[in-house]
Amino acid sequence: MIIVMNATATTENIQAVVERLTEQGFDIHKSTGATHTVLGVVGGAGAVDPRNYELLDGVGEVVRISEPYKLAGRLFRKEDTVIDIRGVKIGGNEIVLMAGPCSVESRSGIREAAKFVKRSGAKVLRGGAFKPRSSPYSFQGLGVEGLKYMREAADENGLLVISEIMDRMDLPTAMKYIDIIQVGARNMQNYTLLRELGNMPKPVLLKRGMSATIKELLMSAEYIMAGGNHEVILCERGIRTFESYTRNTMDISAIPILKSLSHLPVIADPSHGTGIRDKVTPMARASVAAGADGLLIEAHQDPDHALSDGAQSLYPDQLQELVEQLRIISKAVNRTIAPEPERINVS
Ligand code: PEP
Ligand code: MN
């Protein structure tokens, strides 16, 4: 942190700031120029609130030079984090596809979905068993039963499972069925849940809250990492703006920003990012071009009869077509993607 004193600051003002910093355990490097005194501040314990210093007499400006997300930031780790889940590498050169319905609706439904998801070249089956619905009267998910169906469907097709957990009480049971724990947009700042996930030996996909800044997303990742779990995947899923033609505004620019600020993998969710089926494909293409390490896509065998988010779910052939297009884009950005369909064996 750098504190720039006003040109009019008195010796007493400077001394008072230095004393306050010393009390807090900081080391101070003072530099006195022709007009301004600048204090370089290092060390100290815990997070600093610059406002505590901005309020002191004679202080002109307080500039933070190290970001508060120590573990999630590139300063902590220069090279990209690659999360390896039974051979599926997230954050490496290959773009990883995660696809499936918004909700697990039935045993037969998710088994059908897993087949076309596998055929598309995706590596991870998505599906919600605990659903955060805006209305308490909407379908709330099948709970643990849904997770069991999902595990079975994924295992039949050699896929991993990603599913959202809303309540930390469900974690011990869910751990048996899930490979990646999804934290939904509405829970990005549920710090009790995040702290609990810090103790879990499972990767966590953390979605950006719909009104959260990039920094807040990284600070939420920091909560999980501070507990010891460094396997965090960041997910851009659209933010709420004044625009009403889409459900959310897909913030594509967050992808390269997150990639430069953090070493963690970044996944894009253009399904929630737009909320409209025919906008999902273009935003998925843009996400990969912008540097996303993977995509989380809602796709359903019969979207017109889906119990949730049907309007933003791709038809199976649209998912297939998207992957074909992504193959071209990924090559242009020096990445790889799912193998060609003929190389996939589906039982
Ligand atoms: C979901 O993935 O189905 C979901 C509810 O997402 P979000 O938390 O981004 O709204
Ligand atoms: Mn959904």
Coordinates of C-alpha atoms and ligand atoms in Angstrom, one line a residue:
M1 CA 0.0 0.0 0.0
I2 CA 1.2 3.5 -0.8
I3 CA 0.0 6.6 1.1
V4 CA 0.5 9.9 -0.6
M5 CA 0.3 12.8 1.9
N6 CA -1.1 16.1 0.8
A7 CA 1.3 18.9 -0.1
T8 CA -0.1 20.8 2.9
A9 CA 0.4 17.9 5.3
T10 CA 2.3 18.9 8.5
T11 CA 5.1 17.0 10.1
E12 CA 2.6 16.1 12.9
N13 CA 0.1 14.7 10.3
I14 CA 2.8 12.5 8.8
Q15 CA 3.9 11.4 12.2
A16 CA 0.4 10.4 13.2
V17 CA -0.1 8.3 10.1
V18 CA 3.3 6.6 10.7
E19 CA 2.4 5.9 14.3
R20 CA -1.0 4.4 13.3
L21 CA 0.8 2.2 10.7
T22 CA 3.4 1.1 13.2
E23 CA 0.7 0.2 15.7
Q24 CA -0.8 -2.1 13.1
G25 CA 2.5 -3.9 12.6
F26 CA 3.4 -2.4 9.2
D27 CA 6.9 -1.5 8.0
I28 CA 7.1 2.0 6.5
H29 CA 9.3 3.3 3.8
K30 CA 9.2 7.1 3.8
S31 CA 10.2 9.2 0.9
T32 CA 10.1 12.9 1.1
G33 CA 9.9 14.8 -2.2
A34 CA 9.9 18.5 -3.0
T35 CA 6.1 18.8 -2.4
H36 CA 4.8 15.5 -1.2
T37 CA 5.7 12.8 1.3
V38 CA 5.0 9.3 0.2
L39 CA 4.8 6.3 2.6
G40 CA 5.4 2.9 1.2
V41 CA 3.7 0.4 3.5
V42 CA 4.5 -3.3 3.7
G43 CA 3.8 -6.3 6.0
G44 CA 1.2 -6.1 8.7
A45 CA -1.3 -8.9 9.6
G46 CA -4.6 -9.5 7.8
A47 CA -6.5 -7.4 5.3
V48 CA -6.2 -3.6 5.3
D49 CA -9.1 -1.3 4.7
P50 CA -7.6 1.8 2.9
R51 CA -10.5 3.9 4.1
N52 CA -9.1 3.8 7.7
Y53 CA -6.1 5.8 6.4
E54 CA -7.9 8.0 3.9
L55 CA -9.7 9.6 6.8
L56 CA -6.5 10.7 8.6
D57 CA -5.5 14.4 8.5
G58 CA -3.1 15.2 5.7
V59 CA -3.6 12.0 3.7
G60 CA -4.2 12.7 0.0
E61 CA -4.5 9.2 -1.5
V62 CA -4.2 5.6 -0.5
V63 CA -3.3 3.2 -3.2
R64 CA -3.3 -0.6 -2.7
I65 CA -0.6 -2.2 -4.7
S66 CA -1.1 -5.8 -3.8
E67 CA -4.5 -7.3 -4.4
P68 CA -6.5 -8.7 -1.4
Y69 CA -6.9 -12.1 -3.1
K70 CA -3.5 -13.4 -2.2
L71 CA -4.1 -17.1 -3.0
A72 CA -6.3 -16.7 -6.0
G73 CA -4.1 -14.0 -7.6
R74 CA -1.2 -14.4 -10.1
L75 CA 1.2 -13.0 -7.6
F76 CA 0.9 -16.2 -5.5
R77 CA 1.2 -18.5 -8.5
K78 CA 2.4 -17.4 -11.9
E79 CA 1.5 -20.6 -13.8
D80 CA -2.1 -21.6 -14.6
T81 CA -3.7 -24.0 -12.2
V82 CA -4.7 -27.3 -13.9
I83 CA -7.2 -29.3 -12.0
D84 CA -7.0 -33.0 -12.8
I85 CA -10.1 -35.0 -12.1
R86 CA -9.5 -38.6 -13.0
G87 CA -7.7 -37.6 -16.2
V88 CA -9.9 -34.7 -17.1
K89 CA -7.8 -31.6 -16.9
I90 CA -9.5 -28.3 -16.3
G91 CA -7.4 -25.2 -17.0
G92 CA -5.0 -27.0 -19.3
N93 CA -4.7 -26.7 -23.1
E94 CA -7.9 -28.6 -23.8
I95 CA -11.2 -26.8 -23.6
V96 CA -13.5 -28.8 -21.3
L97 CA -17.2 -29.1 -22.0
M98 CA -19.7 -29.5 -19.2
A99 CA -23.3 -30.1 -20.5
G100 CA -26.6 -31.4 -19.5
P101 CA -30.0 -30.3 -18.3
C102 CA -30.7 -27.5 -15.9
S103 CA -32.3 -30.0 -13.5
V104 CA -32.2 -33.7 -13.1
E105 CA -35.8 -34.5 -13.7
S106 CA -36.0 -38.3 -13.8
R107 CA -33.8 -41.4 -14.0
S108 CA -34.6 -42.0 -17.6
G109 CA -34.3 -38.4 -18.5
I110 CA -30.8 -37.9 -17.2
R111 CA -29.7 -41.3 -18.7
E112 CA -30.9 -40.1 -22.1
A113 CA -29.1 -36.7 -21.6
A114 CA -25.9 -38.3 -20.6
K115 CA -25.8 -40.2 -23.9
F116 CA -26.1 -37.2 -26.1
V117 CA -23.8 -35.2 -23.8
K118 CA -21.1 -37.9 -24.2
R119 CA -21.6 -38.0 -28.0
S120 CA -21.0 -34.3 -28.2
G121 CA -17.5 -34.8 -26.7
A122 CA -18.3 -33.2 -23.4
K123 CA -16.4 -34.6 -20.4
V124 CA -18.7 -33.5 -17.6
L125 CA -22.4 -34.1 -17.1
R126 CA -24.2 -31.1 -15.5
G127 CA -27.6 -31.2 -13.8
G128 CA -29.1 -29.6 -10.7
A129 CA -30.6 -31.8 -7.9
F130 CA -31.0 -28.9 -5.4
K131 CA -32.4 -26.0 -7.4
P132 CA -32.3 -22.4 -6.4
R133 CA -35.6 -21.3 -7.9
S134 CA -36.9 -17.8 -7.7
S135 CA -40.3 -19.1 -6.8
P136 CA -40.9 -21.6 -4.0
Y137 CA -43.7 -23.1 -6.1
S138 CA -41.4 -24.0 -9.0
F139 CA -39.7 -27.4 -9.3
Q140 CA -37.1 -27.6 -6.6
G141 CA -35.1 -30.6 -7.8
L142 CA -35.0 -34.3 -6.8
G143 CA -32.4 -33.8 -4.1
V144 CA -30.2 -36.8 -3.2
E145 CA -32.3 -39.1 -5.4
G146 CA -31.4 -36.8 -8.4
L147 CA -27.7 -37.1 -7.5
K148 CA -27.9 -40.9 -7.5
Y149 CA -29.5 -40.9 -11.0
M150 CA -26.9 -38.5 -12.2
R151 CA -24.0 -40.6 -10.9
E152 CA -25.4 -43.7 -12.5
A153 CA -26.0 -41.9 -15.9
A154 CA -22.5 -40.4 -15.8
D155 CA -20.8 -43.7 -15.0
E156 CA -22.6 -45.5 -17.8
N157 CA -21.0 -43.0 -20.2
G158 CA -17.6 -42.3 -18.6
L159 CA -18.5 -38.7 -17.6
L160 CA -17.8 -36.7 -14.5
V161 CA -20.6 -35.1 -12.5
I162 CA -21.0 -31.4 -11.6
S163 CA -24.0 -30.4 -9.5
E164 CA -25.0 -27.4 -7.3
I165 CA -25.0 -27.7 -3.5
M166 CA -26.9 -24.9 -1.8
D167 CA -26.7 -26.0 1.8
R168 CA -23.6 -27.1 3.6
M169 CA -25.6 -29.8 5.5
D170 CA -26.0 -31.6 2.1
L171 CA -22.3 -31.7 1.5
P172 CA -21.3 -35.0 3.2
T173 CA -24.0 -37.0 1.3
A174 CA -23.4 -35.1 -2.0
M175 CA -19.7 -35.8 -1.9
K176 CA -20.4 -39.5 -2.7
Y177 CA -22.0 -38.7 -6.0
I178 CA -20.4 -35.5 -7.3
D179 CA -17.0 -34.8 -8.8
I180 CA -17.3 -31.0 -9.0
I181 CA -19.3 -29.0 -6.5
Q182 CA -21.1 -26.1 -8.1
V183 CA -21.7 -23.0 -6.0
G184 CA -24.5 -21.0 -7.7
A185 CA -24.6 -17.3 -8.4
R186 CA -27.0 -16.8 -5.5
N187 CA -24.6 -18.4 -3.1
M188 CA -21.4 -16.8 -4.2
Q189 CA -21.2 -14.8 -1.0
N190 CA -22.6 -17.5 1.3
Y191 CA -19.4 -17.4 3.4
T192 CA -20.5 -20.2 5.7
L193 CA -20.8 -22.5 2.7
L194 CA -17.6 -21.2 1.2
R195 CA -15.7 -21.8 4.4
E196 CA -17.0 -25.4 4.6
L197 CA -15.9 -26.0 1.0
G198 CA -12.4 -24.9 2.0
N199 CA -12.2 -28.2 4.0
M200 CA -13.6 -30.4 1.2
P201 CA -11.3 -32.6 -0.9
K202 CA -13.3 -31.8 -4.1
P203 CA -13.0 -29.2 -6.8
V204 CA -15.5 -26.3 -6.6
L205 CA -16.9 -24.4 -9.5
L206 CA -17.7 -21.0 -8.2
K207 CA -20.2 -18.9 -10.2
R208 CA -20.1 -15.2 -10.3
G209 CA -23.0 -13.6 -8.4
M210 CA -25.4 -11.7 -10.6
S211 CA -24.4 -8.4 -9.0
A212 CA -20.9 -9.3 -8.1
T213 CA -17.7 -7.5 -9.3
I214 CA -14.8 -9.5 -10.5
K215 CA -12.9 -8.7 -7.4
E216 CA -15.8 -10.0 -5.2
L217 CA -15.7 -13.2 -7.2
L218 CA -12.0 -13.6 -6.5
M219 CA -12.5 -12.8 -2.8
S220 CA -15.1 -15.6 -2.6
A221 CA -12.6 -17.9 -4.3
E222 CA -10.1 -16.8 -1.6
Y223 CA -12.5 -17.9 1.1
I224 CA -12.4 -21.5 -0.2
M225 CA -8.7 -21.4 -0.8
A226 CA -7.9 -20.0 2.6
G227 CA -9.4 -23.1 4.1
G228 CA -6.9 -25.3 2.2
N229 CA -8.9 -26.3 -0.9
H230 CA -7.0 -24.7 -3.9
E231 CA -9.1 -26.5 -6.5
V232 CA -11.4 -23.7 -7.4
I233 CA -12.8 -23.1 -10.9
L234 CA -14.2 -19.6 -11.6
C235 CA -17.4 -19.3 -13.7
E236 CA -18.7 -16.2 -15.6
R237 CA -22.5 -16.7 -15.9
G238 CA -23.7 -13.2 -16.8
I239 CA -24.5 -10.3 -14.6
R240 CA -27.6 -8.2 -14.1
T241 CA -27.6 -4.9 -16.0
F242 CA -30.3 -2.5 -17.3
E243 CA -30.5 -4.5 -20.5
S244 CA -33.8 -6.4 -20.8
Y245 CA -33.4 -8.3 -24.1
T246 CA -31.4 -10.9 -22.3
R247 CA -31.9 -12.6 -19.0
N248 CA -28.5 -11.5 -17.9
T249 CA -25.6 -9.7 -19.6
M250 CA -22.9 -12.2 -20.5
D251 CA -19.7 -10.4 -19.4
I252 CA -17.2 -11.8 -21.9
S253 CA -14.6 -9.3 -20.8
A254 CA -14.5 -10.9 -17.4
I255 CA -12.9 -13.9 -19.0
P256 CA -9.6 -12.3 -20.1
I257 CA -9.6 -10.2 -16.9
L258 CA -9.9 -13.2 -14.6
K259 CA -7.3 -15.1 -16.6
S260 CA -4.8 -12.2 -16.1
L261 CA -5.6 -11.6 -12.5
S262 CA -5.8 -15.2 -11.4
H263 CA -4.2 -18.5 -12.1
L264 CA -7.5 -20.4 -11.6
P265 CA -9.4 -22.0 -14.5
V266 CA -12.2 -19.9 -16.0
I267 CA -15.4 -21.5 -17.3
A268 CA -18.1 -19.7 -19.2
D269 CA -21.8 -20.4 -18.8
P270 CA -23.6 -18.7 -21.8
S271 CA -26.9 -20.5 -20.9
H272 CA -27.5 -18.4 -17.8
G273 CA -25.4 -15.6 -19.3
T274 CA -28.1 -15.0 -22.0
G275 CA -31.2 -17.0 -21.0
I276 CA -32.2 -17.4 -24.6
R277 CA -31.4 -20.5 -26.6
D278 CA -30.4 -18.9 -29.9
K279 CA -28.0 -16.5 -28.1
V280 CA -26.2 -19.4 -26.3
T281 CA -24.2 -20.6 -29.3
P282 CA -22.7 -17.2 -30.3
M283 CA -21.8 -16.4 -26.7
A284 CA -20.2 -19.8 -26.3
R285 CA -18.1 -19.2 -29.4
A286 CA -17.1 -15.7 -28.0
S287 CA -16.2 -17.2 -24.6
V288 CA -13.8 -19.7 -26.2
A289 CA -12.3 -17.0 -28.4
A290 CA -11.9 -14.8 -25.3
G291 CA -9.8 -17.5 -23.5
A292 CA -12.3 -19.6 -21.5
D293 CA -10.9 -22.9 -20.3
G294 CA -14.3 -24.6 -20.8
L295 CA -18.0 -24.1 -21.1
L296 CA -21.0 -25.0 -18.9
I297 CA -24.0 -25.5 -21.2
E298 CA -27.6 -26.4 -20.6
A299 CA -28.8 -28.9 -23.1
H300 CA -31.9 -31.1 -22.9
Q301 CA -33.2 -34.1 -24.9
D302 CA -36.6 -32.3 -25.0
P303 CA -36.1 -28.6 -24.0
D304 CA -39.8 -27.7 -24.8
H305 CA -40.8 -30.0 -21.9
A306 CA -37.9 -29.2 -19.5
L307 CA -39.0 -28.6 -15.9
S308 CA -36.6 -25.6 -15.6
D309 CA -34.7 -23.3 -18.0
G310 CA -36.0 -25.0 -21.2
A311 CA -35.9 -21.7 -23.1
Q312 CA -32.1 -21.5 -22.7
S313 CA -31.4 -25.2 -23.2
L314 CA -29.9 -26.4 -26.5
Y315 CA -31.3 -29.3 -28.4
P316 CA -28.9 -32.3 -28.7
D317 CA -28.1 -31.5 -32.3
Q318 CA -27.4 -27.8 -31.5
L319 CA -24.9 -29.0 -28.8
Q320 CA -23.2 -31.1 -31.4
E321 CA -23.1 -28.3 -33.9
L322 CA -21.7 -25.9 -31.4
V323 CA -18.8 -28.3 -30.7
E324 CA -18.0 -28.5 -34.4
Q325 CA -17.8 -24.7 -34.5
L326 CA -15.7 -24.6 -31.3
R327 CA -13.2 -27.0 -32.9
I328 CA -12.4 -24.3 -35.5
I329 CA -12.3 -21.5 -32.9
S330 CA -10.1 -23.4 -30.4
K331 CA -7.6 -24.1 -33.1
A332 CA -7.4 -20.4 -33.9
V333 CA -6.5 -19.7 -30.2
N334 CA -4.1 -22.6 -29.9
R335 CA -6.3 -24.8 -27.8
T336 CA -7.8 -28.2 -28.3
I337 CA -11.3 -29.5 -27.7
A338 CA -13.2 -32.8 -27.6
P339 CA -12.1 -35.5 -30.0
E340 CA -13.9 -36.0 -33.3
P341 CA -17.2 -37.9 -32.8
E342 CA -16.0 -41.1 -34.6
R343 CA -13.3 -41.5 -31.9
I344 CA -15.9 -41.7 -29.1
N345 CA -17.3 -45.0 -28.1
V346 CA -20.7 -44.8 -26.4
S347 CA -22.0 -48.0 -24.9
Ligands
PEP1 C1 -27.7 -23.5 -12.8 O1 -26.5 -23.8 -13.2 O2 -28.7 -24.2 -13.1 C2 -28.0 -22.3 -12.0 C3 -29.0 -22.2 -11.2 O3 -27.1 -21.3 -12.3 P1 -26.8 -19.9 -11.6 O4 -26.4 -20.1 -10.2 O5 -25.7 -19.3 -12.4 O6 -28.1 -19.1 -11.7
MN2 MN -30.5 -23.4 -15.1

